[in-house]
mmCIF file of C-alpha atoms in Angstrom:
data_model
loop_
_atom_site.group_PDB
_atom_site.id
_atom_site.type_symbol
_atom_site.label_atom_id
_atom_site.label_comp_id
_atom_site.label_asym_id
_atom_site.label_seq_id
_atom_site.Cartn_x
_atom_site.Cartn_y
_atom_site.Cartn_z
ATOM 1 C CA MET A 777 5.960 34.747 18.999
ATOM 2 C CA PRO A 778 4.402 31.212 18.930
ATOM 3 C CA ALA A 779 3.267 31.822 15.333
ATOM 4 C CA VAL A 780 6.820 32.788 14.358
ATOM 5 C CA ASN A 781 8.162 29.638 16.018
ATOM 6 C CA ALA A 782 5.600 27.513 14.140
ATOM 7 C CA VAL A 783 6.622 29.040 10.803
ATOM 8 C CA THR A 784 10.298 28.523 11.617
ATOM 9 C CA MET A 785 9.654 24.902 12.554
ATOM 10 C CA LYS A 786 7.765 24.253 9.311
ATOM 11 C CA LYS A 787 10.600 25.739 7.258
ATOM 12 C CA GLU A 788 13.138 23.640 9.178
ATOM 13 C CA VAL A 789 11.200 20.414 8.589
ATOM 14 C CA ARG A 790 10.762 21.271 4.917
ATOM 15 C CA ASN A 791 14.476 22.057 4.493
ATOM 16 C CA ARG A 792 15.463 18.828 6.211
ATOM 17 C CA LEU A 793 13.150 16.871 3.906
ATOM 18 C CA ILE A 794 14.650 18.556 0.837
ATOM 19 C CA THR A 795 18.137 17.779 2.119
ATOM 20 C CA SER A 796 17.137 14.140 2.584
ATOM 21 C CA LEU A 797 15.858 14.010 -1.000
ATOM 22 C CA ILE A 798 19.108 15.440 -2.374
ATOM 23 C CA ILE A 799 21.365 13.113 -0.396
ATOM 24 C CA SER A 800 19.188 10.102 -1.142
ATOM 25 C CA SER A 801 19.477 10.851 -4.848
ATOM 26 C CA LEU A 802 23.282 10.749 -4.574
ATOM 27 C CA ILE A 803 23.206 7.471 -2.652
ATOM 28 C CA SER A 804 20.814 6.011 -5.216
ATOM 29 C CA ILE A 805 23.120 6.984 -8.077
ATOM 30 C CA LEU A 806 26.060 5.322 -6.302
ATOM 31 C CA VAL A 807 24.225 2.071 -5.630
ATOM 32 C CA ILE A 808 22.682 1.947 -9.110
ATOM 33 C CA PHE A 809 26.178 2.480 -10.576
ATOM 34 C CA LEU A 810 27.526 -0.447 -8.544
ATOM 35 C CA ILE A 811 24.618 -2.671 -9.533
ATOM 36 C CA SER A 812 25.049 -1.832 -13.212
ATOM 37 C CA SER A 813 28.836 -2.198 -13.143
ATOM 38 C CA PHE A 814 28.961 -5.560 -11.391
ATOM 39 C CA GLN A 815 25.596 -6.890 -12.629
ATOM 40 C CA ASN A 816 24.730 -7.873 -9.084
ATOM 41 C CA PHE A 817 21.572 -6.558 -7.504
ATOM 42 C CA ASN A 818 22.690 -7.620 -4.041
ATOM 43 C CA PHE A 819 24.540 -4.300 -3.867
ATOM 44 C CA ILE A 820 21.237 -2.850 -2.702
ATOM 45 C CA LEU A 821 22.105 -4.319 0.688
ATOM 46 C CA ILE A 822 24.558 -1.428 0.964
ATOM 47 C CA VAL A 823 21.556 0.673 2.019
ATOM 48 C CA PRO A 824 20.917 -1.082 5.357
ATOM 49 C CA LEU A 825 24.691 -1.438 5.805
ATOM 50 C CA ILE A 826 25.028 2.346 5.658
ATOM 51 C CA VAL A 827 22.239 2.605 8.221
ATOM 52 C CA LEU A 828 24.186 0.428 10.642
ATOM 53 C CA ILE A 829 27.513 2.184 10.045
ATOM 54 C CA SER A 830 25.874 5.596 10.447
ATOM 55 C CA GLU A 831 25.209 4.810 14.116
ATOM 56 C CA PHE A 832 28.820 5.709 14.853
ATOM 57 C CA PHE A 833 29.027 9.005 12.976
ATOM 58 C CA PHE A 834 25.716 10.866 12.891
ATOM 59 C CA ARG A 835 23.792 12.507 15.687
ATOM 60 C CA ASN A 836 20.494 13.012 13.905
ATOM 61 C CA LYS A 837 19.865 9.369 13.059
ATOM 62 C CA GLN A 838 16.207 9.906 12.170
ATOM 63 C CA ASP A 839 16.981 12.303 9.320
ATOM 64 C CA LEU A 840 19.695 10.015 8.046
ATOM 65 C CA PHE A 841 17.324 7.083 8.246
ATOM 66 C CA VAL A 842 14.746 8.914 6.148
ATOM 67 C CA THR A 843 17.459 9.691 3.603
ATOM 68 C CA LEU A 844 18.440 6.054 3.306
ATOM 69 C CA LEU A 845 14.818 4.924 3.119
ATOM 70 C CA ILE A 846 14.152 7.252 0.201
ATOM 71 C CA SER A 847 17.348 5.938 -1.423
ATOM 72 C CA PHE A 848 16.038 2.405 -1.108
ATOM 73 C CA LEU A 849 12.731 3.418 -2.700
ATOM 74 C CA PHE A 850 14.493 5.149 -5.612
ATOM 75 C CA ILE A 851 16.581 2.042 -6.266
ATOM 76 C CA LEU A 852 13.557 -0.216 -5.882
ATOM 77 C CA LEU A 853 11.611 1.701 -8.514
ATOM 78 C CA ASN A 854 14.549 1.549 -10.926
ATOM 79 C CA TYR A 855 15.349 -2.126 -10.550
ATOM 80 C CA PHE A 856 12.266 -3.900 -9.321
ATOM 81 C CA PHE A 857 12.198 -6.184 -12.345
ATOM 82 C CA MET A 858 15.506 -7.670 -11.139
ATOM 83 C CA PHE A 859 14.503 -7.761 -7.489
ATOM 84 C CA SER A 860 14.623 -11.003 -5.563
ATOM 85 C CA PRO A 861 11.366 -11.109 -3.537
ATOM 86 C CA PHE A 862 13.271 -12.491 -0.560
ATOM 87 C CA ILE A 863 15.644 -9.518 -0.459
ATOM 88 C CA LEU A 864 12.603 -7.276 -0.824
ATOM 89 C CA SER A 865 10.916 -8.939 2.147
ATOM 90 C CA PHE A 866 14.065 -8.646 4.222
ATOM 91 C CA LEU A 867 14.379 -4.921 3.542
ATOM 92 C CA MET A 868 10.687 -4.230 4.152
ATOM 93 C CA LEU A 869 10.969 -5.961 7.515
ATOM 94 C CA PHE A 870 14.386 -4.582 8.410
ATOM 95 C CA ILE A 871 13.530 -0.917 7.866
ATOM 96 C CA PRO A 872 10.473 -0.654 10.170
ATOM 97 C CA LEU A 873 11.999 -2.922 12.838
ATOM 98 C CA TYR A 874 15.186 -0.878 12.835
ATOM 99 C CA TYR A 875 13.283 2.400 12.922
ATOM 100 C CA PHE A 876 11.379 1.326 16.055
ATOM 101 C CA LYS A 877 14.237 -0.666 17.580
ATOM 102 C CA GLU A 878 14.257 1.341 20.820
ATOM 103 C CA VAL A 879 10.611 0.663 21.721
ATOM 104 C CA SER A 880 9.270 -2.363 23.584
ATOM 105 C CA SER A 881 7.770 -5.306 21.726
ATOM 106 C CA ASP A 882 4.200 -4.279 22.634
ATOM 107 C CA ASP A 883 4.772 -0.691 21.532
ATOM 108 C CA LEU A 884 6.479 -1.967 18.377
ATOM 109 C CA LEU A 885 3.370 -3.889 17.336
ATOM 110 C CA LYS A 886 1.188 -0.845 18.003
ATOM 111 C CA SER A 887 3.595 1.406 16.085
ATOM 112 C CA LEU A 888 3.326 -0.930 13.094
ATOM 113 C CA GLY A 889 -0.476 -0.902 13.250
ATOM 114 C CA PHE A 890 -1.193 -4.245 14.956
ATOM 115 C CA ASN A 891 -4.192 -3.507 17.175
ATOM 116 C CA GLY A 892 -7.106 -5.644 18.294
ATOM 117 C CA SER A 893 -7.745 -9.373 18.196
ATOM 118 C CA ILE A 894 -7.428 -11.627 15.177
ATOM 119 C CA LYS A 895 -11.160 -12.415 15.462
ATOM 120 C CA ARG A 896 -12.015 -8.715 15.105
ATOM 121 C CA ALA A 897 -9.642 -8.429 12.135
ATOM 122 C CA ILE A 898 -11.301 -11.387 10.385
ATOM 123 C CA VAL A 899 -14.754 -9.844 10.853
ATOM 124 C CA TYR A 900 -13.595 -6.517 9.403
ATOM 125 C CA SER A 901 -11.912 -8.358 6.522
ATOM 126 C CA ILE A 902 -15.063 -10.280 5.620
ATOM 127 C CA ILE A 903 -17.121 -7.082 5.678
ATOM 128 C CA SER A 904 -14.576 -5.190 3.549
ATOM 129 C CA ILE A 905 -13.683 -7.856 0.997
ATOM 130 C CA PHE A 906 -16.871 -7.622 -1.067
ATOM 131 C CA PRO A 907 -16.707 -3.851 -1.772
ATOM 132 C CA LEU A 908 -13.072 -4.335 -2.789
ATOM 133 C CA PHE A 909 -13.955 -7.108 -5.227
ATOM 134 C CA LEU A 910 -16.692 -4.857 -6.666
ATOM 135 C CA LEU A 911 -14.080 -2.107 -7.060
ATOM 136 C CA TYR A 912 -11.794 -4.511 -8.902
ATOM 137 C CA ILE A 913 -14.608 -5.562 -11.250
ATOM 138 C CA LEU A 914 -15.442 -1.902 -11.916
ATOM 139 C CA LEU A 915 -11.795 -1.152 -12.727
ATOM 140 C CA ALA A 916 -11.681 -4.151 -15.067
ATOM 141 C CA VAL A 917 -14.814 -2.963 -16.893
ATOM 142 C CA LEU A 918 -13.445 0.585 -17.243
ATOM 143 C CA ALA A 919 -10.112 -0.767 -18.482
ATOM 144 C CA PHE A 920 -11.908 -2.879 -21.080
ATOM 145 C CA MET A 921 -13.988 0.111 -22.232
ATOM 146 C CA LEU A 922 -10.865 2.277 -22.509
ATOM 147 C CA ASN A 923 -8.911 -0.514 -24.199
ATOM 148 C CA LEU A 924 -6.404 -0.651 -21.337
ATOM 149 C CA ASN A 925 -7.030 -4.235 -20.293
ATOM 150 C CA ASP A 926 -3.594 -5.751 -20.800
ATOM 151 C CA SER A 927 -3.857 -8.037 -17.772
ATOM 152 C CA HIS A 928 -2.739 -10.972 -19.947
ATOM 153 C CA ASN A 929 0.804 -9.708 -19.377
ATOM 154 C CA VAL A 930 0.329 -10.301 -15.665
ATOM 155 C CA VAL A 931 -1.224 -13.734 -16.232
ATOM 156 C CA ASN A 932 1.654 -14.853 -18.440
ATOM 157 C CA LYS A 933 4.281 -13.818 -15.895
ATOM 158 C CA VAL A 934 2.447 -15.233 -12.892
ATOM 159 C CA LEU A 935 1.865 -18.626 -14.506
ATOM 160 C CA ASP A 936 5.603 -18.907 -15.150
ATOM 161 C CA LEU A 937 6.410 -18.475 -11.453
ATOM 162 C CA PRO A 938 7.610 -21.511 -9.503
ATOM 163 C CA LEU A 939 5.306 -22.900 -6.832
ATOM 164 C CA TYR A 940 7.275 -21.490 -3.882
ATOM 165 C CA LEU A 941 6.880 -17.935 -5.230
ATOM 166 C CA MET A 942 3.133 -18.427 -5.397
ATOM 167 C CA PHE A 943 3.165 -19.330 -1.708
ATOM 168 C CA TYR A 944 5.277 -16.221 -1.160
ATOM 169 C CA ALA A 945 2.692 -14.107 -3.022
ATOM 170 C CA VAL A 946 -0.104 -15.341 -0.756
ATOM 171 C CA LEU A 947 1.555 -15.644 2.646
ATOM 172 C CA VAL A 948 4.601 -13.360 2.782
ATOM 173 C CA ALA A 949 4.124 -10.496 0.309
ATOM 174 C CA PRO A 950 0.770 -9.276 1.743
ATOM 175 C CA PHE A 951 2.223 -9.185 5.260
ATOM 176 C CA VAL A 952 5.367 -7.185 4.463
ATOM 177 C CA GLU A 953 3.730 -4.942 1.852
ATOM 178 C CA GLU A 954 0.798 -3.906 4.039
ATOM 179 C CA MET A 955 2.983 -3.307 7.068
ATOM 180 C CA PHE A 956 5.497 -1.316 5.021
ATOM 181 C CA PHE A 957 3.362 0.677 2.557
ATOM 182 C CA ARG A 958 0.082 1.069 4.439
ATOM 183 C CA SER A 959 1.322 1.520 8.003
ATOM 184 C CA PHE A 960 5.005 2.371 8.374
ATOM 185 C CA LEU A 961 5.567 4.432 5.228
ATOM 186 C CA VAL A 962 2.446 6.572 5.690
ATOM 187 C CA ARG A 963 3.370 7.291 9.283
ATOM 188 C CA LEU A 964 6.937 8.165 8.298
ATOM 189 C CA PHE A 965 5.802 10.550 5.550
ATOM 190 C CA MET A 966 3.344 12.182 7.943
ATOM 191 C CA ASP A 967 6.146 12.755 10.436
ATOM 192 C CA LYS A 968 8.085 14.532 7.702
ATOM 193 C CA THR A 969 5.191 16.670 6.424
ATOM 194 C CA LYS A 970 4.181 18.347 9.668
ATOM 195 C CA PHE A 971 4.357 21.702 7.886
ATOM 196 C CA LEU A 972 0.992 20.662 6.360
ATOM 197 C CA SER A 973 -2.262 20.378 8.259
ATOM 198 C CA GLN A 974 -2.914 16.933 9.748
ATOM 199 C CA LEU A 975 -5.581 16.111 7.155
ATOM 200 C CA ASN A 976 -3.495 17.292 4.191
ATOM 201 C CA SER A 977 -0.448 15.508 5.587
ATOM 202 C CA GLU A 978 -2.315 12.208 5.813
ATOM 203 C CA ILE A 979 -3.844 12.570 2.352
ATOM 204 C CA PHE A 980 -0.479 13.426 0.794
ATOM 205 C CA SER A 981 1.384 10.694 2.703
ATOM 206 C CA SER A 982 -1.154 7.955 1.979
ATOM 207 C CA LEU A 983 -1.329 8.855 -1.730
ATOM 208 C CA LEU A 984 2.471 8.940 -2.025
ATOM 209 C CA ALA A 985 2.848 5.583 -0.264
ATOM 210 C CA THR A 986 0.131 4.093 -2.484
ATOM 211 C CA LEU A 987 1.800 5.475 -5.611
ATOM 212 C CA LEU A 988 5.083 3.837 -4.605
ATOM 213 C CA PHE A 989 3.208 0.594 -3.968
ATOM 214 C CA SER A 990 1.672 0.805 -7.433
ATOM 215 C CA LEU A 991 4.960 1.624 -9.167
ATOM 216 C CA ALA A 992 6.584 -1.335 -7.460
ATOM 217 C CA HIS A 993 4.349 -3.524 -9.673
ATOM 218 C CA PHE A 994 5.475 -2.047 -12.997
ATOM 219 C CA SER A 995 7.635 -5.101 -13.721
ATOM 220 C CA TYR A 996 4.491 -6.951 -14.851
ATOM 221 C CA GLY A 997 4.378 -4.710 -17.920
ATOM 222 C CA SER A 998 0.682 -3.954 -17.490
ATOM 223 C CA ILE A 999 -0.979 -0.539 -17.344
ATOM 224 C CA PHE A 1000 -4.075 -2.155 -15.852
ATOM 225 C CA GLU A 1001 -1.915 -3.626 -13.068
ATOM 226 C CA LEU A 1002 -0.505 -0.184 -12.226
ATOM 227 C CA ILE A 1003 -3.948 1.425 -12.154
ATOM 228 C CA GLY A 1004 -5.523 -1.481 -10.313
ATOM 229 C CA THR A 1005 -2.845 -1.690 -7.619
ATOM 230 C CA PHE A 1006 -3.110 2.056 -7.015
ATOM 231 C CA PHE A 1007 -6.869 2.083 -6.435
ATOM 232 C CA MET A 1008 -6.891 -1.239 -4.619
ATOM 233 C CA GLY A 1009 -3.894 -0.128 -2.554
ATOM 234 C CA TYR A 1010 -5.639 3.033 -1.460
ATOM 235 C CA ALA A 1011 -8.800 1.083 -0.694
ATOM 236 C CA LEU A 1012 -6.705 -1.169 1.538
ATOM 237 C CA TYR A 1013 -5.372 1.917 3.293
ATOM 238 C CA VAL A 1014 -8.952 3.039 3.928
ATOM 239 C CA THR A 1015 -9.749 -0.349 5.494
ATOM 240 C CA TYR A 1016 -6.707 0.077 7.723
ATOM 241 C CA ARG A 1017 -7.770 3.564 8.836
ATOM 242 C CA VAL A 1018 -11.368 2.510 9.453
ATOM 243 C CA SER A 1019 -10.475 -0.649 11.368
ATOM 244 C CA GLY A 1020 -7.358 0.733 13.048
ATOM 245 C CA ASP A 1021 -5.670 -2.640 12.583
ATOM 246 C CA ILE A 1022 -3.103 -3.468 9.894
ATOM 247 C CA LYS A 1023 -4.099 -7.146 10.129
ATOM 248 C CA VAL A 1024 -7.300 -6.294 8.233
ATOM 249 C CA PRO A 1025 -5.638 -5.215 4.934
ATOM 250 C CA ILE A 1026 -3.100 -8.036 5.372
ATOM 251 C CA ILE A 1027 -5.879 -10.654 5.471
ATOM 252 C CA ILE A 1028 -7.725 -9.015 2.567
ATOM 253 C CA HIS A 1029 -4.517 -8.811 0.527
ATOM 254 C CA MET A 1030 -3.882 -12.516 1.139
ATOM 255 C CA ILE A 1031 -7.404 -13.408 0.017
ATOM 256 C CA ILE A 1032 -7.148 -11.244 -3.117
ATOM 257 C CA ASN A 1033 -3.805 -12.771 -4.124
ATOM 258 C CA PHE A 1034 -5.050 -16.301 -3.452
ATOM 259 C CA VAL A 1035 -8.272 -15.830 -5.428
ATOM 260 C CA SER A 1036 -6.357 -14.148 -8.275
ATOM 261 C CA LEU A 1037 -3.897 -17.049 -8.541
ATOM 262 C CA ILE A 1038 -6.710 -19.608 -8.544
ATOM 263 C CA ALA A 1039 -8.623 -17.638 -11.195
ATOM 264 C CA MET A 1040 -5.572 -17.332 -13.450
ATOM 265 C CA HIS A 1041 -4.934 -21.073 -13.345
ATOM 266 C CA MET A 1042 -8.592 -21.897 -13.938
ATOM 267 C CA VAL A 1043 -8.798 -19.600 -16.955
ATOM 268 C CA VAL A 1044 -5.723 -21.128 -18.523
#
């Protein structure tokens, strides 16, 4: 009997996930239609608006929330090149905070992966940063050998950014991206793939979250950027899992972005 119940539960979770994917596709089509019709990307804010309105109508708020989150990701991947980074930051903060709104502030920080002291996080970051830089150099060498090194596209776009966006890239983007993609999104996907074993669920969820993180950088028009952000993104997830503290990949991400910006300006 317990085995039958386990099978039934797995099928139910799988069916609910499929339903969320279908509904999210419809919501995405609606929002994309509005954005295209009115040439205003701020229509993406309809997504969190629906989340708030849904409080009054739906019992299973978690499933609805997952549906709307997937909708947001679909729209993000379609329109990232038009995306204001400040709206992006707002949504990446709003979604996890709303999801854990009923927990205390201490539990909220733990749910988002903030564990341990800042001193411990700095030590882990210093230890981890050098292997990550070696990984980046290896990827650059492989890209050059395979004639995929089109990083000049990234350099050209970054150098055209105003100064305040460079500060955003170093101080704000690493914080919201690591919290969202490395901590919250992986945990959410694992909650929705319980029909898999725990190991397979984590592998699938972390790879999917990393893929979405990589695709969110396609606006640079660089294949090397897509490949690099995928491998570097997954390496950052490994540092998070090993350290158990999301502050570690946040600090490393800040250092990488800062060093990259300095290097681009020095080269040019």
